Amino acid sequence: MNELSEIRQGALAPANTAEVAEAMMSGNGLRIDVDRRRGRGAGLNISGRFEPQAREAFDDGWESLEDLPPFKTEVQVEKPRSVISRNDSPDISFDRSINPYRGCEHGCIYCFARPTHAFMGLSAGLDFEAKLFAKPDAPRLLERELARSDYKVRPIAIGTNTDPYQPIEKEWRIMRQILEVLQAANHPVMIVTKSAMVTRDIDILAPMAEKGLARVGISVTTLDRKLARTMEPRASTPSKRLEAMSSLSQAGIPTGVLVSPIIPALNDHEIERVLEASRSAGAQEATYVLLRLPLEVSPLFRDWLLRNYPDRYRHVMSLIRSMRGGKDYDAEFGKRMKGAGPYAWQIGRRFELAAKRLGLNLNRRQLRDDIFVPPLGTGVQLSLL
């Protein structure tokens, strides 16, 4: 069993787990030097699971590792054939979504979308945060797909995989163009983000909301700014997210809070505080998701936990496993979002009682799908030629 496997499978369990793991990870080249990953969430850049060879850096005696450049954000253009992704999962309330970008500069260490970078031959670690893909054709493709004669209208979710308002959106503005297409077609949209940049598009979202076509969920993981900066290094601060929630609500846009992920022994004590702060900021709905550690996310999260909270490592992982059938993760429908067992039940009950006390989730408004107008724009006309 190699070092990474031991971290992944939890074989390191003596009292000095943190010290042993720290020495192993630092000494074998798996962990990237802090100066190269400053401002990033992951400490590893493990080869993608589909790659025929695994690579790790080591010092050959010439101190060449010190000459490696820091990880800088690089953006490539991706040209998909279609832009609407569909799913039939019983755990979520939508059957279609759009992702303007692949990878996410926010660098949230817990992001369950990290393993998707393996399909691009890249790592779920630092590559996911630094080697990004933009889809500038997305608005045109969306317009074309909405114009299909067999298209059936249902709310489109945006922000379910990677954040549409991550920093590169300032330059690329793909999300705003997508919203313009949806607004012109009177198409319902649900947005999830942890970025205050969403307020930039209030001029589009407010008129849509007035027609019953838009709602926004703001993800708030913690109110602890230090924890947030460590865990979500390039996302908006908790206070900025609450301010965004307030601005959206005051503009008449139905706004909710997603307390996600809940991590036992790390941020679960904040459930009630996050809900109270969100309610005060104007949130009308609330939901939560338990920490998910699929595939490569598990060793990445474990390494992060060892680096930042070594004294809690064993306790956190023990509680996670108690809610996942003795494993780091259980992908079974009905369990993957909320977990199972006494501790998971306790989290759910606390959330339910706090939401009820605060008057959250009393009036869940459904988005309208009866005023849709198929696009007849330039992209549609070109697709007919």
XYZ file of C-alpha atoms in Angstrom:
385
model
C 0.000 0.000 0.000
C 1.521 3.347 -1.016
C 1.250 6.577 0.942
C -1.671 7.970 -1.043
C -3.638 4.743 -0.632
C -3.059 4.866 3.111
C -4.379 8.402 3.299
C -7.350 7.491 1.079
C -8.275 4.308 2.958
C -7.652 5.653 6.433
C -4.967 3.112 7.284
C -3.166 5.761 9.298
C -4.961 5.635 12.604
C -2.490 5.693 15.511
C -2.444 8.546 17.986
C 0.258 10.297 15.992
C -1.687 10.074 12.723
C -1.085 13.699 11.857
C 2.662 13.545 12.418
C 3.084 10.293 10.481
C 0.941 11.438 7.553
C 2.578 14.865 7.493
C 6.035 13.321 7.200
C 4.908 10.913 4.490
C 3.077 13.485 2.382
C 5.820 16.085 2.649
C 8.651 13.679 2.036
C 7.544 11.830 -1.087
C 6.642 14.653 -3.472
C 2.884 14.173 -3.332
C 2.285 17.487 -1.609
C 2.965 20.608 -3.655
C 5.162 23.264 -2.052
C 3.149 26.021 -0.392
C 4.784 28.778 -2.456
C 3.571 27.125 -5.672
C -0.033 26.743 -4.459
C -0.506 29.910 -2.455
C -4.139 31.003 -2.512
C -5.333 27.544 -3.581
C -7.382 24.959 -1.721
C -5.754 21.662 -2.669
C -2.296 20.653 -1.529
C -1.981 17.777 -3.996
C -2.077 17.416 -7.752
C -2.580 13.675 -8.133
C -2.620 12.279 -11.691
C -6.095 11.728 -13.136
C -7.577 8.300 -12.492
C -7.755 7.498 -16.212
C -4.088 8.238 -16.857
C -1.865 5.219 -17.655
C 0.958 6.641 -15.545
C 1.042 8.368 -12.163
C 3.581 11.151 -11.700
C 5.006 12.643 -8.559
C 7.729 15.232 -8.062
C 10.961 14.441 -6.241
C 14.173 16.298 -5.583
C 16.980 14.788 -7.678
C 19.646 16.531 -5.640
C 19.827 19.614 -7.847
C 17.069 21.405 -5.886
C 15.117 21.641 -9.128
C 11.755 21.627 -7.319
C 12.440 25.182 -6.184
C 12.571 26.312 -9.812
C 9.044 25.107 -10.665
C 6.638 28.012 -11.301
C 3.569 28.624 -9.106
C 0.175 27.458 -10.289
C -1.414 30.266 -12.291
C -4.951 30.317 -13.627
C -5.071 29.239 -17.274
C -8.250 29.265 -19.332
C -8.821 27.204 -22.459
C -11.817 27.360 -24.771
C -14.050 24.309 -24.806
C -16.414 23.800 -27.738
C -19.212 21.427 -26.698
C -21.853 20.232 -29.141
C -24.646 20.974 -26.682
C -24.872 22.975 -23.484
C -27.858 21.564 -21.560
C -26.976 18.533 -19.428
C -29.755 16.234 -18.241
C -30.074 13.911 -15.249
C -32.657 11.618 -13.695
C -31.402 11.678 -10.096
C -34.165 11.400 -7.475
C -32.017 13.396 -5.018
C -32.293 16.731 -6.799
C -35.234 18.871 -7.866
C -34.180 19.578 -11.458
C -33.613 17.462 -14.531
C -31.384 19.808 -16.542
C -28.485 22.154 -15.930
C -25.877 24.343 -17.625
C -22.215 24.725 -16.727
C -20.606 27.751 -18.428
C -17.200 26.635 -17.150
C -15.321 23.424 -16.389
C -13.135 23.587 -13.278
C -13.522 26.294 -10.656
C -11.084 28.908 -9.421
C -12.855 29.168 -6.066
C -10.792 26.141 -5.041
C -13.262 24.714 -2.509
C -11.456 21.691 -1.110
C -14.655 19.692 -0.692
C -16.040 20.252 -4.212
C -17.657 17.026 -5.452
C -17.121 18.182 -9.070
C -13.331 17.863 -8.804
C -13.234 14.287 -10.226
C -14.722 15.523 -13.529
C -11.333 16.995 -14.446
C -10.084 13.442 -14.939
C -12.116 13.322 -18.157
C -9.824 16.053 -19.492
C -6.669 14.132 -18.529
C -6.078 16.506 -15.614
C -5.883 16.284 -11.844
C -8.798 16.809 -9.493
C -6.373 18.679 -7.274
C -4.645 21.907 -8.237
C -5.411 21.423 -11.946
C -9.132 21.702 -11.152
C -8.537 25.135 -9.641
C -5.949 26.465 -12.083
C -6.587 24.843 -15.489
C -10.056 26.001 -16.407
C -12.247 25.656 -19.478
C -14.662 28.307 -20.726
C -17.554 27.690 -23.101
C -18.066 30.952 -25.013
C -20.417 29.211 -27.476
C -22.806 28.297 -24.649
C -25.278 31.185 -25.201
C -25.556 30.421 -28.929
C -25.933 26.684 -28.315
C -28.561 27.360 -25.651
C -30.546 29.561 -28.022
C -30.440 26.805 -30.624
C -31.520 24.088 -28.176
C -34.392 26.149 -26.814
C -35.642 26.667 -30.371
C -36.012 22.949 -31.087
C -39.587 21.970 -31.896
C -39.453 19.090 -29.398
C -38.042 21.149 -26.520
C -40.107 20.871 -23.323
C -39.740 23.675 -20.791
C -38.501 22.899 -17.288
C -36.383 25.091 -14.972
C -32.681 25.082 -15.848
C -30.273 24.926 -12.907
C -26.956 26.764 -13.150
C -24.147 26.397 -10.618
C -24.774 22.778 -9.721
C -21.318 21.581 -10.774
C -18.979 24.558 -10.938
C -19.766 28.137 -9.975
C -21.003 30.300 -12.882
C -19.803 33.413 -11.024
C -16.246 32.291 -10.354
C -13.600 35.038 -10.899
C -13.047 34.407 -14.634
C -16.699 35.344 -15.280
C -15.632 38.988 -14.879
C -13.732 38.720 -18.150
C -15.679 36.061 -20.082
C -19.255 37.104 -19.099
C -20.664 33.813 -20.366
C -23.142 33.532 -17.513
C -24.584 36.953 -18.222
C -25.050 36.096 -21.906
C -26.815 32.866 -20.925
C -29.176 34.836 -18.697
C -29.904 37.223 -21.556
C -30.955 34.277 -23.725
C -33.158 32.868 -20.959
C -34.713 36.258 -20.262
C -35.584 36.808 -23.928
C -37.256 33.386 -24.044
C -39.091 33.756 -20.714
C -37.379 30.571 -19.552
C -37.238 29.663 -15.816
C -33.814 29.459 -14.167
C -32.446 28.448 -10.751
C -28.970 29.662 -9.748
C -26.644 28.437 -7.001
C -23.475 30.371 -6.238
C -21.113 31.355 -3.459
C -20.066 34.552 -5.220
C -21.291 38.075 -4.562
C -20.813 38.708 -8.304
C -24.353 37.450 -8.817
C -25.592 40.926 -7.831
C -24.107 42.244 -11.079
C -27.008 40.603 -12.919
C -29.847 41.916 -10.762
C -30.935 44.014 -13.740
C -31.763 40.749 -15.542
C -32.828 38.594 -12.614
C -35.233 41.085 -11.029
C -37.506 41.401 -14.116
C -37.379 37.628 -14.542
C -38.292 37.106 -10.893
C -41.211 39.498 -11.262
C -42.568 37.111 -13.895
C -41.906 34.099 -11.683
C -38.938 32.933 -13.753
C -35.912 33.149 -11.448
C -34.635 32.327 -7.996
C -31.152 32.294 -6.465
C -29.566 30.171 -3.779
C -26.441 31.415 -2.000
C -24.153 28.739 -0.583
C -22.931 29.612 2.925
C -20.666 26.986 4.449
C -19.518 28.898 7.515
C -19.588 32.354 9.094
C -15.990 31.934 10.220
C -13.953 34.010 7.797
C -10.702 32.189 8.619
C -12.241 28.760 7.997
C -13.885 30.003 4.801
C -10.633 31.409 3.450
C -8.851 28.120 4.136
C -11.616 25.899 2.808
C -12.893 28.117 -0.062
C -9.875 30.339 -0.769
C -11.122 32.350 -3.767
C -14.849 32.468 -3.060
C -16.563 35.536 -1.618
C -16.270 35.965 2.130
C -19.267 34.901 4.249
C -20.215 38.528 4.934
C -20.169 39.346 1.204
C -22.453 36.396 0.504
C -24.921 37.595 3.121
C -24.794 41.085 1.618
C -25.507 39.596 -1.810
C -28.422 37.679 -0.335
C -29.812 40.912 1.058
C -29.401 42.775 -2.249
C -31.132 40.025 -4.198
C -33.990 39.815 -1.725
C -34.512 43.587 -1.705
C -34.678 43.479 -5.506
C -37.611 41.069 -5.269
C -35.663 37.965 -6.301
C -36.640 34.833 -4.322
C -33.502 33.952 -2.399
C -32.478 30.922 -0.397
C -29.480 29.622 1.501
C -27.690 26.351 0.874
C -25.798 25.284 3.997
C -23.331 23.086 2.194
C -21.417 21.089 2.923
C -22.028 20.322 6.565
C -18.812 18.822 7.932
C -19.083 17.084 11.315
C -16.845 18.469 14.069
C -15.791 21.338 11.805
C -18.769 23.506 10.875
C -21.846 21.564 12.008
C -22.032 23.653 15.191
C -22.827 26.670 12.968
C -26.051 25.343 11.421
C -28.383 27.497 13.502
C -26.168 30.598 13.237
C -25.931 30.349 9.445
C -29.698 29.966 9.133
C -30.338 32.912 11.461
C -27.904 35.182 9.586
C -29.369 34.130 6.245
C -32.930 34.731 7.399
C -31.949 38.200 8.591
C -30.423 38.834 5.163
C -33.694 37.982 3.431
C -33.459 34.255 2.687
C -36.858 32.603 2.332
C -35.783 29.014 1.747
C -33.038 26.781 3.113
C -31.549 23.379 2.455
C -28.349 21.526 3.285
C -26.001 18.849 1.966
C -23.714 16.624 4.006
C -20.047 16.529 2.990
C -19.500 14.284 -0.033
C -16.084 12.693 -0.697
C -16.297 10.808 -4.006
C -13.232 9.401 -5.771
C -10.265 11.829 -5.679
C -12.017 14.253 -3.312
C -11.359 11.977 -0.340
C -7.508 12.113 -0.378
C -7.614 15.821 -1.214
C -9.881 16.567 1.739
C -7.888 14.306 4.045
C -4.657 16.087 3.144
C -6.314 19.486 3.673
C -7.610 18.369 7.053
C -4.144 17.145 8.073
C -2.561 20.433 7.042
C -5.078 22.727 8.697
C -6.823 20.827 11.500
C -4.564 17.873 12.421
C -6.010 17.681 15.942
C -9.482 17.034 14.515
C -8.476 14.626 11.746
C -9.445 11.367 13.420
C -12.672 12.746 14.920
C -13.913 14.324 11.680
C -13.194 11.248 9.583
C -14.720 8.939 12.195
C -17.977 10.896 12.179
C -18.046 11.045 8.379
C -17.676 7.278 8.191
C -20.391 6.788 10.806
C -22.795 8.539 8.413
C -21.522 6.763 5.272
C -21.825 3.102 6.241
C -18.235 2.875 7.446
C -16.815 4.399 4.246
C -15.655 7.852 3.259
C -18.599 8.110 0.857
C -21.794 6.309 -0.052
C -23.133 7.259 -3.490
C -26.472 5.486 -3.054
C -29.494 7.573 -4.068
C -31.384 8.765 -1.019
C -28.259 8.715 1.163
C -25.547 10.611 -0.681
C -26.903 14.083 0.144
C -27.963 13.581 3.775
C -26.107 10.509 5.034
C -27.517 7.874 7.396
C -27.259 6.903 11.049
C -27.794 8.718 14.372
C -25.423 11.621 13.742
C -26.902 12.294 10.303
C -30.401 12.159 11.809
C -29.352 14.666 14.473
C -28.036 17.091 11.850
C -31.232 16.799 9.837
C -33.421 17.319 12.882
C -31.470 20.373 14.033
C -31.711 21.876 10.570
C -35.430 21.170 10.339
C -36.225 22.677 13.742
C -34.110 25.798 13.139
C -35.660 26.375 9.707
C -39.156 25.985 11.145
C -38.428 28.366 14.031
C -37.145 31.001 11.598
C -40.064 30.657 9.200
C -37.993 29.292 6.339
C -39.443 27.042 3.611
C -43.024 28.083 4.371
C -43.813 29.250 0.850
C -41.832 27.396 -1.801
C -42.768 29.101 -5.044
C -42.613 27.076 -8.232
C -41.105 28.772 -11.268
C -43.426 29.339 -14.212
C -43.066 27.409 -17.449
C -46.199 28.627 -19.252
C -44.925 31.860 -20.820
C -41.962 30.436 -22.722
C -41.281 31.978 -26.148
C -38.912 29.946 -28.403
C -35.898 31.977 -29.562
C -35.657 33.239 -33.111
C -32.249 34.864 -32.838
C -29.107 34.813 -34.961
C -27.816 31.536 -33.544
C -31.075 29.810 -34.433
C -31.136 31.120 -37.982
C -27.539 30.028 -38.616
C -28.311 26.534 -37.341
C -30.932 26.162 -40.067
C -28.497 26.826 -42.895
